[in-house]
């Protein structure tokens, strides 16, 4: 196997592209995929301030590394979820990455700053942990970006993640979700722009990228992920990908090119008048936003225990 670009012995093959690369050319390939995604979806412009949400995993740390290399002005944001040893370990990977490279890491710790943890919050609102976690992440990433004056929040969602989410949305034919599924969510009053620059790179490519670049990341999955539907969707898509390389990317990108637009109206029609949350000021449909309601009840419950 020879590298597609320089003909040196190849280290990794990317069956989807019918190509193989040596280490240096593979790093270039990853950067190029990110550059193409940023350009194609007009994610961000040079000079904008980017807050990269990092979990200590391969995708988010790899994304931060690539954005720095592409010359973007970035800081990282780490959110401590209070998930025992997993949170302790993932926080140290994020901190070490930032320290080693002289980058700034903004940290929010949910137990210390808000007085609850994800498990308690989930039990309080009777949702699965990932529901409570997702709500907290969306709220706190946005709040941190507004407070710090950032133009855009970048997350490490990769091709596999996005294809799995699309698969779930299609299985339920959830029209409003299909209308919102896109690698860029534009800014609206009270919300900063959100972007997913890894949408053209797979999980396997990100793992290889981190190994080649010497990025230490947490390999262990979040213990709460077990049994979540997302993992089953990923497995199903991996089976398809095995049999026909490129199926996953084709599924996602054909939707983004030809399907997404057809559901845009469904997302739009769900949009209602928003007012400011009386606790935190975020846009909300009620008096108090969902995050403040959940965090207040969860903190009280945790205090009672
Ligand atoms: S961190 Fe949070 Fe994930 Fe853990 S609780 Fe679920 S959503 S699995 S990316
Ligand atoms: Zn609020």
PDB file of C-alpha atoms and ligand atoms in Angstrom:
ATOM      1  CA  UNK A   1       0.000   0.000   0.000  1.00  0.00           C
ATOM      2  CA  UNK A   2       1.451   3.349  -1.041  1.00  0.00           C
ATOM      3  CA  UNK A   3       0.536   6.858   0.045  1.00  0.00           C
ATOM      4  CA  UNK A   4      -1.807   8.467  -2.476  1.00  0.00           C
ATOM      5  CA  UNK A   5       0.064  11.764  -2.363  1.00  0.00           C
ATOM      6  CA  UNK A   6       3.782  11.036  -1.993  1.00  0.00           C
ATOM      7  CA  UNK A   7       4.000   7.284  -2.820  1.00  0.00           C
ATOM      8  CA  UNK A   8       5.879   6.544   0.418  1.00  0.00           C
ATOM      9  CA  UNK A   9       4.724   3.404   2.291  1.00  0.00           C
ATOM     10  CA  UNK A  10       1.207   4.079   3.600  1.00  0.00           C
ATOM     11  CA  UNK A  11       0.252   3.860   7.263  1.00  0.00           C
ATOM     12  CA  UNK A  12      -3.509   4.081   7.084  1.00  0.00           C
ATOM     13  CA  UNK A  13      -6.138   3.418   4.460  1.00  0.00           C
ATOM     14  CA  UNK A  14      -9.370   5.370   4.112  1.00  0.00           C
ATOM     15  CA  UNK A  15     -11.629   2.991   2.211  1.00  0.00           C
ATOM     16  CA  UNK A  16     -14.348   5.602   1.776  1.00  0.00           C
ATOM     17  CA  UNK A  17     -11.948   7.639  -0.373  1.00  0.00           C
ATOM     18  CA  UNK A  18     -10.313   4.556  -1.864  1.00  0.00           C
ATOM     19  CA  UNK A  19      -7.017   5.980  -0.637  1.00  0.00           C
ATOM     20  CA  UNK A  20      -4.116   5.329   1.723  1.00  0.00           C
ATOM     21  CA  UNK A  21      -1.721   7.835   3.295  1.00  0.00           C
ATOM     22  CA  UNK A  22       1.626   8.043   5.063  1.00  0.00           C
ATOM     23  CA  UNK A  23       1.605   9.793   8.454  1.00  0.00           C
ATOM     24  CA  UNK A  24       2.408  13.317   7.169  1.00  0.00           C
ATOM     25  CA  UNK A  25       0.006  13.163   4.255  1.00  0.00           C
ATOM     26  CA  UNK A  26      -2.719  11.750   6.517  1.00  0.00           C
ATOM     27  CA  UNK A  27      -2.428  14.789   8.806  1.00  0.00           C
ATOM     28  CA  UNK A  28      -2.717  17.006   5.723  1.00  0.00           C
ATOM     29  CA  UNK A  29      -5.745  15.001   4.581  1.00  0.00           C
ATOM     30  CA  UNK A  30      -7.485  15.603   7.949  1.00  0.00           C
ATOM     31  CA  UNK A  31      -6.764  19.338   7.850  1.00  0.00           C
ATOM     32  CA  UNK A  32      -8.036  19.516   4.303  1.00  0.00           C
ATOM     33  CA  UNK A  33     -11.281  17.776   5.234  1.00  0.00           C
ATOM     34  CA  UNK A  34     -11.831  20.302   8.014  1.00  0.00           C
ATOM     35  CA  UNK A  35     -10.972  23.215   5.729  1.00  0.00           C
ATOM     36  CA  UNK A  36     -13.434  21.895   3.131  1.00  0.00           C
ATOM     37  CA  UNK A  37     -16.200  21.529   5.724  1.00  0.00           C
ATOM     38  CA  UNK A  38     -15.596  25.048   7.050  1.00  0.00           C
ATOM     39  CA  UNK A  39     -15.700  26.524   3.546  1.00  0.00           C
ATOM     40  CA  UNK A  40     -18.630  24.477   2.249  1.00  0.00           C
ATOM     41  CA  UNK A  41     -20.881  25.398   5.159  1.00  0.00           C
ATOM     42  CA  UNK A  42     -19.419  28.850   5.780  1.00  0.00           C
ATOM     43  CA  UNK A  43     -18.753  27.879   9.415  1.00  0.00           C
ATOM     44  CA  UNK A  44     -16.341  30.613  10.424  1.00  0.00           C
ATOM     45  CA  UNK A  45     -14.085  33.297   9.070  1.00  0.00           C
ATOM     46  CA  UNK A  46     -10.490  34.184   9.968  1.00  0.00           C
ATOM     47  CA  UNK A  47     -10.398  36.689  12.812  1.00  0.00           C
ATOM     48  CA  UNK A  48     -13.485  35.317  14.543  1.00  0.00           C
ATOM     49  CA  UNK A  49     -13.074  34.085  18.113  1.00  0.00           C
ATOM     50  CA  UNK A  50     -13.802  30.371  18.388  1.00  0.00           C
ATOM     51  CA  UNK A  51     -14.644  28.501  21.590  1.00  0.00           C
ATOM     52  CA  UNK A  52     -13.939  24.782  21.140  1.00  0.00           C
ATOM     53  CA  UNK A  53     -15.952  22.558  23.475  1.00  0.00           C
ATOM     54  CA  UNK A  54     -13.551  19.809  24.608  1.00  0.00           C
ATOM     55  CA  UNK A  55     -14.379  16.648  26.528  1.00  0.00           C
ATOM     56  CA  UNK A  56     -10.877  15.167  26.746  1.00  0.00           C
ATOM     57  CA  UNK A  57     -11.773  12.689  23.977  1.00  0.00           C
ATOM     58  CA  UNK A  58     -10.117  12.216  20.579  1.00  0.00           C
ATOM     59  CA  UNK A  59     -12.656  14.141  18.539  1.00  0.00           C
ATOM     60  CA  UNK A  60     -12.776  17.398  20.453  1.00  0.00           C
ATOM     61  CA  UNK A  61      -9.032  17.526  21.201  1.00  0.00           C
ATOM     62  CA  UNK A  62      -8.266  16.600  17.583  1.00  0.00           C
ATOM     63  CA  UNK A  63     -10.647  19.316  16.383  1.00  0.00           C
ATOM     64  CA  UNK A  64      -8.962  21.905  18.595  1.00  0.00           C
ATOM     65  CA  UNK A  65      -5.529  20.842  17.289  1.00  0.00           C
ATOM     66  CA  UNK A  66      -6.633  21.115  13.656  1.00  0.00           C
ATOM     67  CA  UNK A  67      -8.307  24.510  14.142  1.00  0.00           C
ATOM     68  CA  UNK A  68      -5.137  25.873  15.766  1.00  0.00           C
ATOM     69  CA  UNK A  69      -3.096  24.556  12.825  1.00  0.00           C
ATOM     70  CA  UNK A  70      -5.466  26.163  10.362  1.00  0.00           C
ATOM     71  CA  UNK A  71      -4.774  29.485  12.086  1.00  0.00           C
ATOM     72  CA  UNK A  72      -8.043  30.081  13.926  1.00  0.00           C
ATOM     73  CA  UNK A  73      -8.113  32.079  17.129  1.00  0.00           C
ATOM     74  CA  UNK A  74      -9.327  29.447  19.589  1.00  0.00           C
ATOM     75  CA  UNK A  75      -9.822  28.861  23.294  1.00  0.00           C
ATOM     76  CA  UNK A  76     -11.105  25.588  24.762  1.00  0.00           C
ATOM     77  CA  UNK A  77     -14.064  25.042  27.039  1.00  0.00           C
ATOM     78  CA  UNK A  78     -14.214  22.087  29.410  1.00  0.00           C
ATOM     79  CA  UNK A  79     -17.418  21.245  31.222  1.00  0.00           C
ATOM     80  CA  UNK A  80     -17.110  19.092  34.368  1.00  0.00           C
ATOM     81  CA  UNK A  81     -20.233  16.929  34.516  1.00  0.00           C
ATOM     82  CA  UNK A  82     -19.617  15.343  37.915  1.00  0.00           C
ATOM     83  CA  UNK A  83     -19.569  11.798  36.507  1.00  0.00           C
ATOM     84  CA  UNK A  84     -17.112  10.372  39.085  1.00  0.00           C
ATOM     85  CA  UNK A  85     -13.731   9.090  37.910  1.00  0.00           C
ATOM     86  CA  UNK A  86     -14.657   9.580  34.266  1.00  0.00           C
ATOM     87  CA  UNK A  87     -14.986  13.347  34.727  1.00  0.00           C
ATOM     88  CA  UNK A  88     -11.761  13.554  36.752  1.00  0.00           C
ATOM     89  CA  UNK A  89      -9.806  11.741  34.050  1.00  0.00           C
ATOM     90  CA  UNK A  90     -11.355  13.542  31.075  1.00  0.00           C
ATOM     91  CA  UNK A  91     -10.680  16.923  32.732  1.00  0.00           C
ATOM     92  CA  UNK A  92      -6.987  16.132  33.142  1.00  0.00           C
ATOM     93  CA  UNK A  93      -6.614  15.168  29.466  1.00  0.00           C
ATOM     94  CA  UNK A  94      -8.183  18.473  28.430  1.00  0.00           C
ATOM     95  CA  UNK A  95      -5.998  20.444  30.865  1.00  0.00           C
ATOM     96  CA  UNK A  96      -2.786  18.680  29.810  1.00  0.00           C
ATOM     97  CA  UNK A  97      -3.553  19.287  26.126  1.00  0.00           C
ATOM     98  CA  UNK A  98      -4.060  23.013  26.740  1.00  0.00           C
ATOM     99  CA  UNK A  99      -1.038  23.385  29.070  1.00  0.00           C
ATOM    100  CA  UNK A 100       1.347  21.548  26.751  1.00  0.00           C
ATOM    101  CA  UNK A 101       0.448  23.880  23.899  1.00  0.00           C
ATOM    102  CA  UNK A 102       0.073  27.117  25.840  1.00  0.00           C
ATOM    103  CA  UNK A 103      -3.631  27.357  24.952  1.00  0.00           C
ATOM    104  CA  UNK A 104      -6.342  28.841  27.143  1.00  0.00           C
ATOM    105  CA  UNK A 105      -8.907  26.464  28.636  1.00  0.00           C
ATOM    106  CA  UNK A 106     -12.084  27.886  30.150  1.00  0.00           C
ATOM    107  CA  UNK A 107     -13.512  25.532  32.785  1.00  0.00           C
ATOM    108  CA  UNK A 108     -16.997  25.165  34.196  1.00  0.00           C
ATOM    109  CA  UNK A 109     -17.630  22.564  36.862  1.00  0.00           C
ATOM    110  CA  UNK A 110     -21.320  21.729  37.235  1.00  0.00           C
ATOM    111  CA  UNK A 111     -21.099  20.308  40.801  1.00  0.00           C
ATOM    112  CA  UNK A 112     -18.903  23.161  42.072  1.00  0.00           C
ATOM    113  CA  UNK A 113     -20.574  25.996  40.149  1.00  0.00           C
ATOM    114  CA  UNK A 114     -24.202  24.849  40.066  1.00  0.00           C
ATOM    115  CA  UNK A 115     -24.443  22.408  42.990  1.00  0.00           C
ATOM    116  CA  UNK A 116     -25.638  19.314  41.126  1.00  0.00           C
ATOM    117  CA  UNK A 117     -24.364  16.504  38.903  1.00  0.00           C
ATOM    118  CA  UNK A 118     -25.780  14.885  35.780  1.00  0.00           C
ATOM    119  CA  UNK A 119     -27.044  11.737  37.482  1.00  0.00           C
ATOM    120  CA  UNK A 120     -29.021  13.715  40.073  1.00  0.00           C
ATOM    121  CA  UNK A 121     -30.372  16.051  37.405  1.00  0.00           C
ATOM    122  CA  UNK A 122     -31.520  13.108  35.287  1.00  0.00           C
ATOM    123  CA  UNK A 123     -33.293  11.496  38.246  1.00  0.00           C
ATOM    124  CA  UNK A 124     -34.930  14.818  39.151  1.00  0.00           C
ATOM    125  CA  UNK A 125     -36.442  15.443  35.736  1.00  0.00           C
ATOM    126  CA  UNK A 126     -36.970  11.712  35.047  1.00  0.00           C
ATOM    127  CA  UNK A 127     -34.972  11.810  31.846  1.00  0.00           C
ATOM    128  CA  UNK A 128     -32.121   9.545  30.723  1.00  0.00           C
ATOM    129  CA  UNK A 129     -28.740  10.960  31.840  1.00  0.00           C
ATOM    130  CA  UNK A 130     -27.823  11.914  28.259  1.00  0.00           C
ATOM    131  CA  UNK A 131     -30.960  14.078  28.031  1.00  0.00           C
ATOM    132  CA  UNK A 132     -30.051  16.047  31.167  1.00  0.00           C
ATOM    133  CA  UNK A 133     -26.439  16.183  30.013  1.00  0.00           C
ATOM    134  CA  UNK A 134     -27.328  17.457  26.528  1.00  0.00           C
ATOM    135  CA  UNK A 135     -29.566  20.165  27.962  1.00  0.00           C
ATOM    136  CA  UNK A 136     -26.767  21.290  30.319  1.00  0.00           C
ATOM    137  CA  UNK A 137     -24.166  21.282  27.564  1.00  0.00           C
ATOM    138  CA  UNK A 138     -26.292  23.303  25.138  1.00  0.00           C
ATOM    139  CA  UNK A 139     -27.080  25.873  27.792  1.00  0.00           C
ATOM    140  CA  UNK A 140     -23.624  26.205  29.343  1.00  0.00           C
ATOM    141  CA  UNK A 141     -21.656  26.192  26.066  1.00  0.00           C
ATOM    142  CA  UNK A 142     -23.860  28.992  24.799  1.00  0.00           C
ATOM    143  CA  UNK A 143     -23.663  30.939  28.061  1.00  0.00           C
ATOM    144  CA  UNK A 144     -19.870  30.624  28.208  1.00  0.00           C
ATOM    145  CA  UNK A 145     -19.554  31.802  24.612  1.00  0.00           C
ATOM    146  CA  UNK A 146     -21.773  34.830  25.234  1.00  0.00           C
ATOM    147  CA  UNK A 147     -19.972  35.705  28.486  1.00  0.00           C
ATOM    148  CA  UNK A 148     -16.548  35.423  26.835  1.00  0.00           C
ATOM    149  CA  UNK A 149     -17.518  37.356  23.693  1.00  0.00           C
ATOM    150  CA  UNK A 150     -16.882  34.436  21.309  1.00  0.00           C
ATOM    151  CA  UNK A 151     -18.365  34.437  17.795  1.00  0.00           C
ATOM    152  CA  UNK A 152     -18.795  30.716  17.460  1.00  0.00           C
ATOM    153  CA  UNK A 153     -18.828  27.433  19.438  1.00  0.00           C
ATOM    154  CA  UNK A 154     -17.174  24.452  17.700  1.00  0.00           C
ATOM    155  CA  UNK A 155     -17.880  20.885  18.831  1.00  0.00           C
ATOM    156  CA  UNK A 156     -16.144  17.603  17.977  1.00  0.00           C
ATOM    157  CA  UNK A 157     -19.115  15.815  16.378  1.00  0.00           C
ATOM    158  CA  UNK A 158     -17.704  13.645  13.589  1.00  0.00           C
ATOM    159  CA  UNK A 159     -19.131  11.928  10.517  1.00  0.00           C
ATOM    160  CA  UNK A 160     -20.131   8.822  12.522  1.00  0.00           C
ATOM    161  CA  UNK A 161     -21.953  10.918  15.139  1.00  0.00           C
ATOM    162  CA  UNK A 162     -23.851  12.953  12.581  1.00  0.00           C
ATOM    163  CA  UNK A 163     -24.794   9.925  10.478  1.00  0.00           C
ATOM    164  CA  UNK A 164     -26.070   8.135  13.631  1.00  0.00           C
ATOM    165  CA  UNK A 165     -28.172  11.157  14.651  1.00  0.00           C
ATOM    166  CA  UNK A 166     -29.576  11.364  11.132  1.00  0.00           C
ATOM    167  CA  UNK A 167     -30.350   7.642  11.197  1.00  0.00           C
ATOM    168  CA  UNK A 168     -32.303   8.069  14.456  1.00  0.00           C
ATOM    169  CA  UNK A 169     -34.180  11.086  13.131  1.00  0.00           C
ATOM    170  CA  UNK A 170     -35.093   9.210   9.956  1.00  0.00           C
ATOM    171  CA  UNK A 171     -36.238   6.116  11.863  1.00  0.00           C
ATOM    172  CA  UNK A 172     -38.715   8.366  13.678  1.00  0.00           C
ATOM    173  CA  UNK A 173     -39.273  10.695  10.700  1.00  0.00           C
ATOM    174  CA  UNK A 174     -38.816  13.527  13.144  1.00  0.00           C
ATOM    175  CA  UNK A 175     -39.351  16.445  10.758  1.00  0.00           C
ATOM    176  CA  UNK A 176     -38.393  19.365  13.071  1.00  0.00           C
ATOM    177  CA  UNK A 177     -35.159  17.586  14.084  1.00  0.00           C
ATOM    178  CA  UNK A 178     -34.376  16.833  10.428  1.00  0.00           C
ATOM    179  CA  UNK A 179     -34.923  20.510   9.690  1.00  0.00           C
ATOM    180  CA  UNK A 180     -32.389  21.499  12.350  1.00  0.00           C
ATOM    181  CA  UNK A 181     -29.758  18.858  11.567  1.00  0.00           C
ATOM    182  CA  UNK A 182     -26.998  20.754   9.824  1.00  0.00           C
ATOM    183  CA  UNK A 183     -23.273  21.315  10.479  1.00  0.00           C
ATOM    184  CA  UNK A 184     -23.937  25.013  11.180  1.00  0.00           C
ATOM    185  CA  UNK A 185     -26.615  26.502  13.392  1.00  0.00           C
ATOM    186  CA  UNK A 186     -26.621  30.219  12.684  1.00  0.00           C
ATOM    187  CA  UNK A 187     -26.621  32.761  15.502  1.00  0.00           C
ATOM    188  CA  UNK A 188     -30.026  34.036  16.608  1.00  0.00           C
ATOM    189  CA  UNK A 189     -30.735  36.595  19.349  1.00  0.00           C
ATOM    190  CA  UNK A 190     -29.288  35.144  22.583  1.00  0.00           C
ATOM    191  CA  UNK A 191     -27.626  32.195  20.831  1.00  0.00           C
ATOM    192  CA  UNK A 192     -24.152  32.091  19.293  1.00  0.00           C
ATOM    193  CA  UNK A 193     -23.396  30.189  16.084  1.00  0.00           C
ATOM    194  CA  UNK A 194     -22.617  26.454  16.552  1.00  0.00           C
ATOM    195  CA  UNK A 195     -20.448  24.528  14.111  1.00  0.00           C
ATOM    196  CA  UNK A 196     -19.247  20.948  13.592  1.00  0.00           C
ATOM    197  CA  UNK A 197     -15.961  21.156  11.671  1.00  0.00           C
ATOM    198  CA  UNK A 198     -15.282  17.351  11.848  1.00  0.00           C
ATOM    199  CA  UNK A 199     -18.359  16.434   9.845  1.00  0.00           C
ATOM    200  CA  UNK A 200     -16.193  15.100   6.983  1.00  0.00           C
ATOM    201  CA  UNK A 201     -13.968  12.914   9.230  1.00  0.00           C
ATOM    202  CA  UNK A 202     -14.801   9.532  10.737  1.00  0.00           C
ATOM    203  CA  UNK A 203     -14.198   8.292  14.253  1.00  0.00           C
ATOM    204  CA  UNK A 204     -11.437   6.010  12.992  1.00  0.00           C
ATOM    205  CA  UNK A 205      -9.689   8.875  11.211  1.00  0.00           C
ATOM    206  CA  UNK A 206      -9.820  11.009  14.368  1.00  0.00           C
ATOM    207  CA  UNK A 207      -8.314   8.213  16.480  1.00  0.00           C
ATOM    208  CA  UNK A 208      -5.493   7.802  13.939  1.00  0.00           C
ATOM    209  CA  UNK A 209      -5.002  11.572  13.760  1.00  0.00           C
ATOM    210  CA  UNK A 210      -4.531  11.798  17.550  1.00  0.00           C
ATOM    211  CA  UNK A 211      -2.071   8.902  17.614  1.00  0.00           C
ATOM    212  CA  UNK A 212       0.024  10.414  14.805  1.00  0.00           C
ATOM    213  CA  UNK A 213      -0.031  13.873  16.406  1.00  0.00           C
ATOM    214  CA  UNK A 214       0.814  12.496  19.862  1.00  0.00           C
ATOM    215  CA  UNK A 215      -2.425  13.747  21.418  1.00  0.00           C
ATOM    216  CA  UNK A 216      -3.273  11.890  24.637  1.00  0.00           C
ATOM    217  CA  UNK A 217      -6.992  11.465  25.039  1.00  0.00           C
ATOM    218  CA  UNK A 218      -9.435   9.574  27.223  1.00  0.00           C
ATOM    219  CA  UNK A 219     -10.168   6.259  25.525  1.00  0.00           C
ATOM    220  CA  UNK A 220     -12.792   5.148  28.034  1.00  0.00           C
ATOM    221  CA  UNK A 221     -16.374   6.005  27.020  1.00  0.00           C
ATOM    222  CA  UNK A 222     -18.652   7.918  29.365  1.00  0.00           C
ATOM    223  CA  UNK A 223     -20.225   5.271  31.656  1.00  0.00           C
ATOM    224  CA  UNK A 224     -23.667   6.793  31.033  1.00  0.00           C
ATOM    225  CA  UNK A 225     -23.458   6.067  27.290  1.00  0.00           C
ATOM    226  CA  UNK A 226     -24.099   2.365  27.790  1.00  0.00           C
ATOM    227  CA  UNK A 227     -27.351   1.212  26.274  1.00  0.00           C
ATOM    228  CA  UNK A 228     -28.049   4.550  24.587  1.00  0.00           C
ATOM    229  CA  UNK A 229     -29.752   4.302  21.225  1.00  0.00           C
ATOM    230  CA  UNK A 230     -27.063   6.324  19.523  1.00  0.00           C
ATOM    231  CA  UNK A 231     -24.584   3.433  19.961  1.00  0.00           C
ATOM    232  CA  UNK A 232     -26.986   0.959  18.344  1.00  0.00           C
ATOM    233  CA  UNK A 233     -27.408   3.303  15.346  1.00  0.00           C
ATOM    234  CA  UNK A 234     -23.630   3.564  15.021  1.00  0.00           C
ATOM    235  CA  UNK A 235     -23.280  -0.229  15.026  1.00  0.00           C
ATOM    236  CA  UNK A 236     -25.942  -0.607  12.354  1.00  0.00           C
ATOM    237  CA  UNK A 237     -24.237   1.989  10.144  1.00  0.00           C
ATOM    238  CA  UNK A 238     -20.833   0.363  10.704  1.00  0.00           C
ATOM    239  CA  UNK A 239     -22.233  -2.926   9.408  1.00  0.00           C
ATOM    240  CA  UNK A 240     -23.420  -1.160   6.252  1.00  0.00           C
ATOM    241  CA  UNK A 241     -20.111   0.681   5.887  1.00  0.00           C
ATOM    242  CA  UNK A 242     -18.210  -2.613   6.110  1.00  0.00           C
ATOM    243  CA  UNK A 243     -20.163  -3.979   3.169  1.00  0.00           C
ATOM    244  CA  UNK A 244     -20.130  -0.814   1.111  1.00  0.00           C
ATOM    245  CA  UNK A 245     -17.461   1.707   2.047  1.00  0.00           C
ATOM    246  CA  UNK A 246     -18.751   5.247   1.695  1.00  0.00           C
ATOM    247  CA  UNK A 247     -22.365   4.349   2.566  1.00  0.00           C
ATOM    248  CA  UNK A 248     -22.259   6.396   5.762  1.00  0.00           C
ATOM    249  CA  UNK A 249     -20.859   9.547   4.163  1.00  0.00           C
ATOM    250  CA  UNK A 250     -23.244   9.170   1.257  1.00  0.00           C
ATOM    251  CA  UNK A 251     -26.226   8.872   3.603  1.00  0.00           C
ATOM    252  CA  UNK A 252     -25.249  12.027   5.505  1.00  0.00           C
ATOM    253  CA  UNK A 253     -24.051  14.225   2.657  1.00  0.00           C
ATOM    254  CA  UNK A 254     -26.890  13.371   0.306  1.00  0.00           C
ATOM    255  CA  UNK A 255     -29.261  14.423   3.073  1.00  0.00           C
ATOM    256  CA  UNK A 256     -27.365  17.669   3.670  1.00  0.00           C
ATOM    257  CA  UNK A 257     -27.337  18.455  -0.067  1.00  0.00           C
ATOM    258  CA  UNK A 258     -30.804  17.352  -1.069  1.00  0.00           C
ATOM    259  CA  UNK A 259     -32.906  16.390   1.950  1.00  0.00           C
ATOM    260  CA  UNK A 260     -32.282  18.977   4.644  1.00  0.00           C
ATOM    261  CA  UNK A 261     -33.832  21.869   2.758  1.00  0.00           C
ATOM    262  CA  UNK A 262     -37.149  20.017   2.530  1.00  0.00           C
ATOM    263  CA  UNK A 263     -37.470  19.923   6.320  1.00  0.00           C
ATOM    264  CA  UNK A 264     -36.291  23.481   7.004  1.00  0.00           C
ATOM    265  CA  UNK A 265     -39.904  24.663   7.176  1.00  0.00           C
ATOM    266  CA  UNK A 266     -40.737  22.061   9.851  1.00  0.00           C
ATOM    267  CA  UNK A 267     -38.021  23.424  12.131  1.00  0.00           C
ATOM    268  CA  UNK A 268     -39.134  26.982  11.415  1.00  0.00           C
ATOM    269  CA  UNK A 269     -42.795  26.355  12.196  1.00  0.00           C
ATOM    270  CA  UNK A 270     -41.813  25.123  15.674  1.00  0.00           C
ATOM    271  CA  UNK A 271     -40.170  28.429  16.461  1.00  0.00           C
ATOM    272  CA  UNK A 272     -42.160  30.443  18.964  1.00  0.00           C
ATOM    273  CA  UNK A 273     -41.831  33.808  20.682  1.00  0.00           C
ATOM    274  CA  UNK A 274     -38.971  33.774  23.182  1.00  0.00           C
ATOM    275  CA  UNK A 275     -38.563  35.874  26.290  1.00  0.00           C
ATOM    276  CA  UNK A 276     -35.634  36.200  28.710  1.00  0.00           C
ATOM    277  CA  UNK A 277     -35.352  33.620  31.526  1.00  0.00           C
ATOM    278  CA  UNK A 278     -35.962  35.444  34.801  1.00  0.00           C
ATOM    279  CA  UNK A 279     -33.021  33.610  36.414  1.00  0.00           C
ATOM    280  CA  UNK A 280     -30.245  33.597  33.799  1.00  0.00           C
ATOM    281  CA  UNK A 281     -31.508  35.815  30.986  1.00  0.00           C
ATOM    282  CA  UNK A 282     -31.329  33.125  28.256  1.00  0.00           C
ATOM    283  CA  UNK A 283     -34.076  33.087  25.632  1.00  0.00           C
ATOM    284  CA  UNK A 284     -36.884  30.757  26.714  1.00  0.00           C
ATOM    285  CA  UNK A 285     -40.521  29.970  25.964  1.00  0.00           C
ATOM    286  CA  UNK A 286     -41.573  30.080  29.636  1.00  0.00           C
ATOM    287  CA  UNK A 287     -40.655  32.286  32.553  1.00  0.00           C
ATOM    288  CA  UNK A 288     -37.669  30.216  33.672  1.00  0.00           C
ATOM    289  CA  UNK A 289     -35.577  28.279  31.110  1.00  0.00           C
ATOM    290  CA  UNK A 290     -35.374  24.464  31.139  1.00  0.00           C
ATOM    291  CA  UNK A 291     -31.782  24.495  32.404  1.00  0.00           C
ATOM    292  CA  UNK A 292     -32.523  26.790  35.350  1.00  0.00           C
ATOM    293  CA  UNK A 293     -35.605  24.751  36.263  1.00  0.00           C
ATOM    294  CA  UNK A 294     -33.641  21.515  36.177  1.00  0.00           C
ATOM    295  CA  UNK A 295     -30.562  22.851  37.947  1.00  0.00           C
ATOM    296  CA  UNK A 296     -32.585  24.444  40.734  1.00  0.00           C
ATOM    297  CA  UNK A 297     -34.511  21.224  41.450  1.00  0.00           C
ATOM    298  CA  UNK A 298     -31.413  19.025  41.103  1.00  0.00           C
ATOM    299  CA  UNK A 299     -29.344  21.208  43.445  1.00  0.00           C
ATOM    300  CA  UNK A 300     -32.151  21.099  46.023  1.00  0.00           C
ATOM    301  CA  UNK A 301     -32.420  17.313  45.730  1.00  0.00           C
ATOM    302  CA  UNK A 302     -28.661  16.893  46.031  1.00  0.00           C
ATOM    303  CA  UNK A 303     -28.664  19.108  49.099  1.00  0.00           C
ATOM    304  CA  UNK A 304     -31.401  16.957  50.673  1.00  0.00           C
ATOM    305  CA  UNK A 305     -29.551  13.664  50.086  1.00  0.00           C
TER     306      UNK A 305
HETATM  307  S1  LIG B   1     -21.212  12.770  28.276  1.00  0.00           S
HETATM  308 FE1  LIG B   1     -23.304  13.263  28.615  1.00  0.00          FE
HETATM  309 FE2  LIG B   1     -22.358  11.930  26.568  1.00  0.00          FE
HETATM  310 FE3  LIG B   1     -22.095  10.908  29.014  1.00  0.00          FE
HETATM  311  S2  LIG B   1     -24.042  11.605  29.892  1.00  0.00           S
HETATM  312 FE4  LIG B   1     -24.505  10.991  27.799  1.00  0.00          FE
HETATM  313  S3  LIG B   1     -24.342  12.881  26.675  1.00  0.00           S
HETATM  314  S4  LIG B   1     -22.755   9.809  27.195  1.00  0.00           S
HETATM  315  S5  LIG B   1     -21.459  12.593  24.689  1.00  0.00           S
HETATM  316 ZN1  LIG B   2     -32.283  30.259  32.767  1.00  0.00          ZN
END
